[in-house]
Amino acid sequence: SALGTALLPQPLQLWQSHALLIPSHSFQTSAISRDVHTAAKFIGAGAAAGGVAGSGAGIGTVFGTSIVGYVRNPSLKQQLFFCVVLGFAFLEAMGLFFLMVGFLTSFAM
């Protein structure tokens, strides 16, 4: 309305007349969604790396406990060795599974 433009201060009217000289900013939603997708990839790969670290801690626990068991009862060496190899195989498989999930999260998606 004419009353609304009459109440505008003079500098604002000048700014409106020279609007082409002021750079305008636009939002790009595709870049933002790509950034969120990349961040989700890194979070997933980090969680998988945590699983690999847990597998390593489990392997250390298996071998440490086997040493303690062997020191306490050396006559059970063969039974302890079988349990250690079985535990190591399961933990190593879980570590490789987490590593595979981390790589799939990072590179395949």
N, CA, C and O atoms as a MOPAC input file, in Angstrom:
PM7 MOZYME 1SCF
protein

 N      0.84100 1    -1.18900 1     0.00000 1
 C      0.00000 1     0.00000 1     0.00000 1
 C      0.87700 1     1.24000 1     0.00000 1
 O      2.06200 1     1.18100 1     0.32700 1
 N      0.28100 1     2.35100 1    -0.36800 1
 C      1.01500 1     3.61400 1    -0.44000 1
 C      1.40200 1     4.08700 1     0.94500 1
 O      2.45100 1     4.71100 1     1.10800 1
 N      0.58300 1     3.80500 1     1.94800 1
 C      0.89200 1     4.21500 1     3.30400 1
 C      2.09900 1     3.45000 1     3.83500 1
 O      2.92100 1     4.01700 1     4.55500 1
 N      2.21400 1     2.15900 1     3.48700 1
 C      3.33700 1     1.34400 1     3.95900 1
 C      4.65500 1     1.81100 1     3.37600 1
 O      5.65500 1     1.84800 1     4.09400 1
 N      4.69400 1     2.16600 1     2.11600 1
 C      5.94700 1     2.62100 1     1.52500 1
 C      6.29000 1     4.03300 1     1.95500 1
 O      7.46000 1     4.41500 1     1.97000 1
 N      5.28500 1     4.80300 1     2.30200 1
 C      5.56400 1     6.16400 1     2.76200 1
 C      6.20500 1     6.15200 1     4.14100 1
 O      6.94000 1     7.07900 1     4.48000 1
 N      5.94700 1     5.12400 1     4.94700 1
 C      6.50100 1     5.06300 1     6.28800 1
 C      7.90800 1     4.47500 1     6.32600 1
 O      8.56200 1     4.51300 1     7.36800 1
 N      8.38300 1     3.93300 1     5.20400 1
 C      9.71800 1     3.35900 1     5.19200 1
 C     10.76200 1     4.45500 1     5.28600 1
 O     10.61100 1     5.50500 1     4.66100 1
 N     11.81900 1     4.23000 1     6.05600 1
 C     12.89200 1     5.22900 1     6.11800 1
 C     13.60000 1     5.32800 1     4.77300 1
 O     13.53700 1     4.41200 1     3.95300 1
 N     14.25600 1     6.42300 1     4.56400 1
 C     14.91200 1     6.70500 1     3.29100 1
 C     16.01900 1     5.69700 1     2.95600 1
 O     16.08300 1     5.27700 1     1.80100 1
 N     16.90400 1     5.27300 1     3.89000 1
 C     17.95600 1     4.30200 1     3.51200 1
 C     17.38000 1     2.95600 1     3.06200 1
 O     17.95100 1     2.31200 1     2.18200 1
 N     16.26800 1     2.52400 1     3.64300 1
 C     15.68000 1     1.25000 1     3.25200 1
 C     15.11300 1     1.34200 1     1.84100 1
 O     15.20900 1     0.38900 1     1.06700 1
 N     14.51900 1     2.49400 1     1.50300 1
 C     14.02600 1     2.66200 1     0.14000 1
 C     15.19600 1     2.66600 1    -0.84500 1
 O     15.07300 1     2.13700 1    -1.95000 1
 N     16.31700 1     3.25100 1    -0.46200 1
 C     17.49500 1     3.26400 1    -1.31300 1
 C     18.02400 1     1.84300 1    -1.50100 1
 O     18.42400 1     1.47300 1    -2.60500 1
 N     18.03000 1     1.03700 1    -0.41900 1
 C     18.50900 1    -0.34600 1    -0.49100 1
 C     17.62100 1    -1.16300 1    -1.42000 1
 O     18.12400 1    -1.98900 1    -2.18200 1
 N     16.32600 1    -0.94900 1    -1.37200 1
 C     15.41900 1    -1.69700 1    -2.22900 1
 C     15.62300 1    -1.33100 1    -3.70200 1
 O     15.44500 1    -2.17300 1    -4.58200 1
 N     15.98100 1    -0.12600 1    -3.95800 1
 C     16.18000 1     0.26600 1    -5.35100 1
 C     17.49100 1    -0.28300 1    -5.91100 1
 O     17.61200 1    -0.44300 1    -7.12500 1
 N     18.46200 1    -0.57100 1    -5.07200 1
 C     19.74400 1    -1.10200 1    -5.51600 1
 C     19.91500 1    -2.56400 1    -5.07500 1
 O     21.01500 1    -2.97100 1    -4.70300 1
 N     18.86000 1    -3.33200 1    -5.11500 1
 C     18.90800 1    -4.72100 1    -4.64400 1
 C     19.81000 1    -5.59400 1    -5.51700 1
 O     20.31600 1    -6.61000 1    -5.03900 1
 N     20.02000 1    -5.23300 1    -6.76000 1
 C     20.85700 1    -6.04800 1    -7.62500 1
 C     22.33700 1    -5.94900 1    -7.27100 1
 O     23.11600 1    -6.82600 1    -7.64300 1
 N     22.73000 1    -4.91400 1    -6.57200 1
 C     24.13100 1    -4.74000 1    -6.21700 1
 C     24.53200 1    -5.56100 1    -4.99800 1
 O     25.72100 1    -5.79700 1    -4.78400 1
 N     23.56900 1    -6.00000 1    -4.19800 1
 C     23.86300 1    -6.75100 1    -2.97700 1
 C     23.80700 1    -8.24300 1    -3.31300 1
 O     22.80000 1    -8.71800 1    -3.83800 1
 N     24.89200 1    -8.99600 1    -3.01200 1
 C     24.87400 1   -10.43100 1    -3.34200 1
 C     23.84400 1   -11.16100 1    -2.48000 1
 O     23.71400 1   -10.90500 1    -1.28300 1
 N     23.14200 1   -12.04800 1    -3.10000 1
 C     22.15600 1   -12.82800 1    -2.35900 1
 C     22.70700 1   -14.23000 1    -2.14000 1
 O     23.50200 1   -14.72300 1    -2.94000 1
 N     22.28400 1   -14.86900 1    -1.05300 1
 C     22.72800 1   -16.21400 1    -0.70400 1
 C     21.55900 1   -17.16700 1    -0.88000 1
 O     20.43500 1   -16.87600 1    -0.47100 1
 N     21.83300 1   -18.28500 1    -1.48100 1
 C     20.79100 1   -19.29500 1    -1.64000 1
 C     21.24200 1   -20.57700 1    -0.95300 1
 O     22.44000 1   -20.81800 1    -0.79900 1
 N     20.29500 1   -21.38400 1    -0.54700 1
 C     20.58900 1   -22.63300 1     0.12900 1
 C     20.67400 1   -23.76100 1    -0.88800 1
 O     19.86600 1   -23.83900 1    -1.81400 1
 N     21.64800 1   -24.62200 1    -0.71000 1
 C     21.79200 1   -25.78100 1    -1.58000 1
 C     21.53500 1   -27.01900 1    -0.72900 1
 O     22.39800 1   -27.44300 1     0.04000 1
 N     20.36800 1   -27.58500 1    -0.86800 1
 C     20.01900 1   -28.71800 1    -0.01500 1
 C     20.75600 1   -29.97600 1    -0.41900 1
 O     20.94600 1   -30.85000 1     0.42800 1
 N     21.17900 1   -30.11900 1    -1.65100 1
 C     21.87300 1   -31.34100 1    -2.06300 1
 C     23.22800 1   -31.45400 1    -1.36500 1
 O     23.62000 1   -32.55400 1    -0.97400 1
 N     23.94600 1   -30.35500 1    -1.20000 1
 C     25.23100 1   -30.40100 1    -0.51700 1
 C     25.04500 1   -30.73400 1     0.95100 1
 O     25.86000 1   -31.45200 1     1.53000 1
 N     24.00000 1   -30.23100 1     1.55400 1
 C     23.76400 1   -30.51000 1     2.96800 1
 C     23.42700 1   -31.98300 1     3.14900 1
 O     23.93700 1   -32.61500 1     4.07400 1
 N     22.59400 1   -32.53800 1     2.30300 1
 C     22.25700 1   -33.94900 1     2.45200 1
 C     23.47800 1   -34.82000 1     2.17000 1
 O     23.62300 1   -35.88200 1     2.77500 1
 N     24.34400 1   -34.39900 1     1.27800 1
 C     25.56800 1   -35.14900 1     1.01700 1
 C     26.47400 1   -35.11200 1     2.23900 1
 O     27.10900 1   -36.11400 1     2.56700 1
 N     26.54400 1   -33.97800 1     2.91100 1
 C     27.35600 1   -33.88300 1     4.11100 1
 C     26.81300 1   -34.77500 1     5.21200 1
 O     27.58800 1   -35.40400 1     5.93300 1
 N     25.50400 1   -34.84200 1     5.35500 1
 C     24.90300 1   -35.71200 1     6.36500 1
 C     25.17500 1   -37.16800 1     6.00600 1
 O     25.45400 1   -37.98400 1     6.88400 1
 N     25.09600 1   -37.49300 1     4.72900 1
 C     25.36600 1   -38.86600 1     4.28600 1
 C     26.82400 1   -39.23900 1     4.55200 1
 O     27.10600 1   -40.35400 1     4.99100 1
 N     27.74200 1   -38.32600 1     4.29100 1
 C     29.15900 1   -38.58000 1     4.55400 1
 C     29.41500 1   -38.72300 1     6.04700 1
 O     30.18800 1   -39.58700 1     6.46200 1
 N     28.78300 1   -37.89500 1     6.85000 1
 C     28.95100 1   -37.99900 1     8.30000 1
 C     28.41600 1   -39.33500 1     8.80900 1
 O     29.01900 1   -39.95200 1     9.68600 1
 N     27.28900 1   -39.78000 1     8.26300 1
 C     26.73900 1   -41.07600 1     8.66900 1
 C     27.68000 1   -42.20900 1     8.28700 1
 O     27.79800 1   -43.18600 1     9.02500 1
 N     28.34900 1   -42.09400 1     7.14900 1
 C     29.33900 1   -43.10200 1     6.75900 1
 C     30.47700 1   -43.15800 1     7.75900 1
 O     30.89500 1   -44.24200 1     8.16800 1
 N     30.98200 1   -41.99700 1     8.15600 1
 C     32.08900 1   -41.97400 1     9.10400 1
 C     31.67100 1   -42.50600 1    10.46700 1
 O     32.45500 1   -43.18200 1    11.13400 1
 N     30.45400 1   -42.21000 1    10.88500 1
 C     29.97300 1   -42.72500 1    12.17200 1
 C     29.86400 1   -44.24800 1    12.11700 1
 O     30.24100 1   -44.93200 1    13.06900 1
 N     29.35100 1   -44.77900 1    11.01100 1
 C     29.24600 1   -46.22700 1    10.86600 1
 C     30.60400 1   -46.90200 1    10.82000 1
 O     30.79200 1   -47.96000 1    11.42000 1
 N     31.55100 1   -46.30200 1    10.11600 1
 C     32.89600 1   -46.87700 1    10.05300 1
 C     33.57500 1   -46.81100 1    11.41800 1
 O     34.31700 1   -47.72300 1    11.78500 1
 N     33.32900 1   -45.74500 1    12.16700 1
 C     33.89200 1   -45.64800 1    13.51500 1
 C     33.31100 1   -46.68100 1    14.46100 1
 O     34.02700 1   -47.23700 1    15.29300 1
 N     32.01700 1   -46.94000 1    14.33800 1
 C     31.39300 1   -47.97400 1    15.16900 1
 C     31.95500 1   -49.34700 1    14.82400 1
 O     32.17000 1   -50.16900 1    15.71400 1
 N     32.19400 1   -49.60100 1    13.54600 1
 C     32.78800 1   -50.87800 1    13.14600 1
 C     34.22400 1   -50.98900 1    13.64900 1
 O     34.65900 1   -52.07800 1    14.02300 1
 N     34.96000 1   -49.89300 1    13.66400 1
 C     36.32100 1   -49.90600 1    14.19600 1
 C     36.30500 1   -50.20200 1    15.69200 1
 O     37.21700 1   -50.84600 1    16.21000 1
 N     35.28100 1   -49.73600 1    16.37900 1
 C     35.13700 1   -50.07900 1    17.79400 1
 C     34.93000 1   -51.56800 1    17.98500 1
 O     35.42600 1   -52.14200 1    18.95400 1
 N     34.20000 1   -52.20800 1    17.06700 1
 C     34.02000 1   -53.65000 1    17.12300 1
 C     35.32200 1   -54.39700 1    16.88100 1
 O     35.56800 1   -55.42600 1    17.51100 1
 N     36.15500 1   -53.89900 1    15.98300 1
 C     37.45800 1   -54.51700 1    15.73400 1
 C     38.34000 1   -54.39600 1    16.97100 1
 O     39.06600 1   -55.33000 1    17.31000 1
 N     38.28300 1   -53.25900 1    17.64000 1
 C     39.05800 1   -53.06900 1    18.87000 1
 C     38.56900 1   -54.01200 1    19.95900 1
 O     39.37300 1   -54.54600 1    20.72300 1
 N     37.25300 1   -54.22300 1    20.03700 1
 C     36.71700 1   -55.16200 1    21.01900 1
 C     37.16500 1   -56.58300 1    20.74400 1
 O     37.42300 1   -57.35200 1    21.67000 1
 N     37.25700 1   -56.93100 1    19.46800 1
 C     37.75400 1   -58.25400 1    19.09500 1
 C     39.21500 1   -58.41700 1    19.52100 1
 O     39.60300 1   -59.47400 1    20.01800 1
 N     40.00300 1   -57.39600 1    19.33200 1
 C     41.40100 1   -57.44700 1    19.76100 1
 C     41.53500 1   -57.58700 1    21.26600 1
 O     42.39200 1   -58.32600 1    21.75000 1
 N     40.69600 1   -56.88700 1    22.00300 1
 C     40.71400 1   -57.01600 1    23.46500 1
 C     40.29700 1   -58.42100 1    23.88700 1
 O     40.84300 1   -58.97400 1    24.84300 1
 N     39.33200 1   -58.99700 1    23.17700 1
 C     38.90400 1   -60.35700 1    23.48600 1
 C     39.99500 1   -61.37700 1    23.21800 1
 O     40.17000 1   -62.32000 1    23.99000 1
 N     40.73300 1   -61.19400 1    22.12400 1
 C     41.83800 1   -62.10100 1    21.81200 1
 C     42.90800 1   -62.01100 1    22.89500 1
 O     43.44800 1   -63.03400 1    23.31900 1
 N     43.21300 1   -60.82000 1    23.33800 1
 C     44.17400 1   -60.66100 1    24.42800 1
 C     43.70400 1   -61.32000 1    25.70900 1
 O     44.50200 1   -61.90400 1    26.44100 1
 N     42.41400 1   -61.22800 1    25.98200 1
 C     41.86300 1   -61.86800 1    27.17600 1
 C     41.94400 1   -63.38600 1    27.07100 1
 O     42.27200 1   -64.05700 1    28.04900 1
 N     41.64900 1   -63.93000 1    25.90000 1
 C     41.71800 1   -65.38700 1    25.70900 1
 C     43.13700 1   -65.88800 1    25.93800 1
 O     43.33300 1   -66.87000 1    26.65400 1
 N     44.12300 1   -65.23600 1    25.34600 1
 C     45.49700 1   -65.70700 1    25.50800 1
 C     46.00600 1   -65.46500 1    26.92900 1
 O     46.72900 1   -66.29900 1    27.47300 1
 N     45.64300 1   -64.35000 1    27.52600 1
 C     46.05200 1   -64.10100 1    28.91400 1
 C     45.47100 1   -65.11400 1    29.88100 1
 O     46.15900 1   -65.59000 1    30.78500 1
 N     44.19800 1   -65.44300 1    29.68800 1
 C     43.55600 1   -66.42200 1    30.55600 1
 C     44.13700 1   -67.81200 1    30.31600 1
 O     44.25200 1   -68.60200 1    31.25300 1
 N     44.50300 1   -68.11700 1    29.07800 1
 C     45.10300 1   -69.42800 1    28.80200 1
 C     46.47000 1   -69.56300 1    29.47600 1
 O     46.82500 1   -70.64500 1    29.94400 1
 N     47.21900 1   -68.49900 1    29.52600 1
 C     48.51500 1   -68.54000 1    30.21900 1
 C     48.31200 1   -68.77100 1    31.70500 1
 O     49.03400 1   -69.56200 1    32.31300 1
 N     47.34600 1   -68.09800 1    32.29500 1
 C     47.04800 1   -68.29400 1    33.71600 1
 C     46.59200 1   -69.73000 1    33.96900 1
 O     47.01000 1   -70.35700 1    34.94300 1
 N     45.73000 1   -70.24800 1    33.08500 1
 C     45.27100 1   -71.62700 1    33.24000 1
 C     46.39400 1   -72.63400 1    33.09100 1
 O     46.42200 1   -73.63300 1    33.81000 1
 N     47.32300 1   -72.39400 1    32.17200 1
 C     48.45100 1   -73.29800 1    31.99400 1
 C     49.38600 1   -73.26100 1    33.19900 1
 O     49.90500 1   -74.29600 1    33.61600 1
 N     49.59800 1   -72.08600 1    33.75100 1
 C     50.46500 1   -71.97100 1    34.93200 1
 C     49.83400 1   -72.67600 1    36.13000 1
 O     50.54500 1   -73.27800 1    36.93400 1
 N     48.53500 1   -72.61100 1    36.25600 1
 C     47.86800 1   -73.25500 1    37.39800 1
 C     47.80800 1   -74.77900 1    37.24900 1
 O     47.91900 1   -75.50200 1    38.24000 1
 N     47.63400 1   -75.26700 1    36.02200 1
 C     47.51400 1   -76.71200 1    35.83300 1
 C     48.15500 1   -77.09700 1    34.49800 1
 O     47.46900 1   -77.15000 1    33.47700 1
 N     49.47600 1   -77.36900 1    34.49700 1
 C     50.17000 1   -77.66900 1    33.23900 1
 C     49.73100 1   -78.98500 1    32.58100 1
 O     49.98200 1   -79.18900 1    31.39400 1
 N     49.10000 1   -79.84800 1    33.31200 1
 C     48.70200 1   -81.13600 1    32.72100 1
 C     47.52500 1   -80.97800 1    31.74500 1
 O     47.26400 1   -81.88900 1    30.96000 1
 N     46.82200 1   -79.86300 1    31.77600 1
 C     45.69200 1   -79.62400 1    30.87400 1
 C     46.09000 1   -78.84200 1    29.62200 1
 O     45.26500 1   -78.15100 1    29.02400 1
 N     47.35600 1   -78.95700 1    29.23400 1
 C     47.86300 1   -78.14900 1    28.12300 1
 C     47.08400 1   -78.39800 1    26.82300 1
 O     46.73600 1   -77.43400 1    26.14100 1
 N     46.80300 1   -79.63700 1    26.46300 1
 C     46.10800 1   -79.94100 1    25.21500 1
 C     44.67800 1   -79.42200 1    25.22500 1
 O     44.22700 1   -78.86800 1    24.22200 1
 N     43.95400 1   -79.58100 1    26.32100 1
 C     42.57300 1   -79.09200 1    26.40400 1
 C     42.53100 1   -77.56900 1    26.36600 1
 O     41.66800 1   -76.97600 1    25.71800 1
 N     43.47600 1   -76.94200 1    27.06900 1
 C     43.53300 1   -75.47900 1    27.04400 1
 C     43.88000 1   -74.96800 1    25.65200 1
 O     43.32700 1   -73.96400 1    25.20200 1
 N     44.79600 1   -75.65700 1    24.96600 1
 C     45.18600 1   -75.21600 1    23.62000 1
 C     44.00400 1   -75.29000 1    22.66300 1
 O     43.81900 1   -74.38700 1    21.84800 1
 N     43.20200 1   -76.34600 1    22.74700 1
 C     42.01500 1   -76.46500 1    21.89700 1
 C     41.04600 1   -75.31300 1    22.16100 1
 O     40.52900 1   -74.70900 1    21.22100 1
 N     40.79800 1   -75.00700 1    23.43700 1
 C     39.87000 1   -73.90800 1    23.77300 1
 C     40.41200 1   -72.56200 1    23.32000 1
 O     39.65200 1   -71.69800 1    22.88200 1
 N     41.73500 1   -72.38000 1    23.42500 1
 C     42.34400 1   -71.11400 1    22.99700 1
 C     42.21500 1   -70.94000 1    21.49100 1
 O     41.87200 1   -69.85600 1    21.02000 1
 N     42.48600 1   -71.99200 1    20.73400 1
 C     42.39600 1   -71.90500 1    19.27500 1
 C     40.95000 1   -71.65200 1    18.86000 1
 O     40.69600 1   -70.85100 1    17.96000 1
 N     40.00500 1   -72.32600 1    19.50400 1
 C     38.59600 1   -72.11800 1    19.18500 1
 C     38.15200 1   -70.68300 1    19.51100 1
 O     37.48100 1   -70.03900 1    18.70400 1
 N     38.52600 1   -70.19500 1    20.68000 1
 C     38.18200 1   -68.81900 1    21.06300 1
 C     38.82700 1   -67.79200 1    20.15500 1
 O     38.20300 1   -66.80000 1    19.77800 1
 N     40.10400 1   -68.04100 1    19.79900 1
 C     40.79500 1   -67.12400 1    18.88500 1
 C     40.10700 1   -67.09500 1    17.52400 1
 O     39.95100 1   -66.02600 1    16.93400 1
 N     39.69000 1   -68.26600 1    17.01400 1
 C     39.04300 1   -68.32300 1    15.70300 1
 C     37.72500 1   -67.55600 1    15.71300 1
 O     37.43200 1   -66.81500 1    14.77500 1
 N     36.93000 1   -67.72800 1    16.76400 1
 C     35.65800 1   -66.99900 1    16.83400 1
 C     35.87500 1   -65.49000 1    16.93500 1
 O     35.20200 1   -64.71200 1    16.25900 1
 N     36.81000 1   -65.08600 1    17.77500 1
 C     37.04900 1   -63.64800 1    17.93800 1
 C     37.66100 1   -63.02500 1    16.68200 1
 O     37.33700 1   -61.89200 1    16.32800 1
 N     38.53300 1   -63.75600 1    16.02100 1
 C     39.12200 1   -63.24500 1    14.78900 1
 C     38.06100 1   -63.11500 1    13.69700 1
 O     38.07300 1   -62.15700 1    12.92400 1
 N     37.14200 1   -64.08600 1    13.63900 1
 C     36.05300 1   -64.00200 1    12.66900 1
 C     35.16800 1   -62.79000 1    12.94200 1
 O     34.75200 1   -62.10200 1    12.01000 1
 N     34.88100 1   -62.52700 1    14.20900 1
 C     34.07300 1   -61.34700 1    14.54900 1
 C     34.81400 1   -60.05600 1    14.19400 1
 O     34.20700 1   -59.10700 1    13.70000 1
 N     36.12700 1   -60.02000 1    14.44600 1
 C     36.91200 1   -58.84000 1    14.08200 1
 C     36.91300 1   -58.59700 1    12.58700 1
 O     36.78600 1   -57.45700 1    12.13900 1
 N     37.05800 1   -59.66800 1    11.80800 1
 C     37.02900 1   -59.51900 1    10.34800 1
 C     35.63300 1   -59.12300 1     9.86500 1
 O     35.49800 1   -58.37800 1     8.89400 1
 N     34.60300 1   -59.61900 1    10.53900 1
 C     33.23800 1   -59.22700 1    10.17900 1
 C     33.03400 1   -57.72800 1    10.41100 1
 O     32.47100 1   -57.03800 1     9.56100 1
 N     33.48800 1   -57.22900 1    11.55200 1
 C     33.35900 1   -55.79400 1    11.82100 1
 C     34.18600 1   -54.97600 1    10.83800 1
 O     33.75700 1   -53.90400 1    10.41000 1
 N     35.35700 1   -55.46400 1    10.47900 1
 C     36.19200 1   -54.75900 1     9.51200 1
 C     35.50600 1   -54.69900 1     8.14900 1
 O     35.53600 1   -53.67200 1     7.47100 1
 N     34.88600 1   -55.81500 1     7.75800 1
 C     34.16100 1   -55.85100 1     6.48700 1
 C     32.98300 1   -54.87000 1     6.51000 1
 O     32.74000 1   -54.16700 1     5.52800 1
 N     32.26200 1   -54.82400 1     7.61500 1
 C     31.13500 1   -53.89100 1     7.72800 1
 C     31.63400 1   -52.44600 1     7.64600 1
 O     30.99200 1   -51.60300 1     7.02100 1
 N     32.76700 1   -52.16200 1     8.26900 1
 C     33.33300 1   -50.81700 1     8.18300 1
 C     33.70500 1   -50.42900 1     6.77300 1
 O     33.44100 1   -49.30400 1     6.34800 1
 N     34.32100 1   -51.35300 1     6.03400 1
 C     34.68200 1   -51.05600 1     4.64600 1
 C     33.43800 1   -50.92400 1     3.76700 1
 O     33.37500 1   -50.05300 1     2.90000 1
 N     32.45500 1   -51.78700 1     3.99300 1
 C     31.22900 1   -51.67100 1     3.20800 1
 C     30.52900 1   -50.34200 1     3.49000 1
 O     30.01500 1   -49.70100 1     2.57400 1
 N     30.51100 1   -49.93300 1     4.75300 1
 C     29.88800 1   -48.66000 1     5.10400 1
 C     30.61600 1   -47.49500 1     4.43700 1
 O     29.98300 1   -46.55000 1     3.96400 1
 N     31.93700 1   -47.56300 1     4.40100 1
 C     32.71600 1   -46.44400 1     3.86400 1
 C     32.69500 1   -46.36600 1     2.34300 1
 O     32.57400 1   -45.27900 1     1.77800 1
 N     32.81300 1   -47.52200 1     1.67400 1
 C     33.05100 1   -47.48100 1     0.24000 1
 C     31.89300 1   -47.96800 1    -0.62300 1
 O     31.78800 1   -47.55500 1    -1.77800 1
 N     31.02500 1   -48.82500 1    -0.10800 1
 C     29.99500 1   -49.40600 1    -0.95300 1
 C     28.69100 1   -48.61200 1    -0.92900 1
 O     27.89300 1   -48.73400 1    -1.85800 1
 N     28.45400 1   -47.81500 1     0.08600 1
 C     27.18300 1   -47.08700 1     0.19400 1
 C     27.36000 1   -45.64300 1    -0.18600 1
 O     26.39900 1   -44.87400 1    -0.15600 1

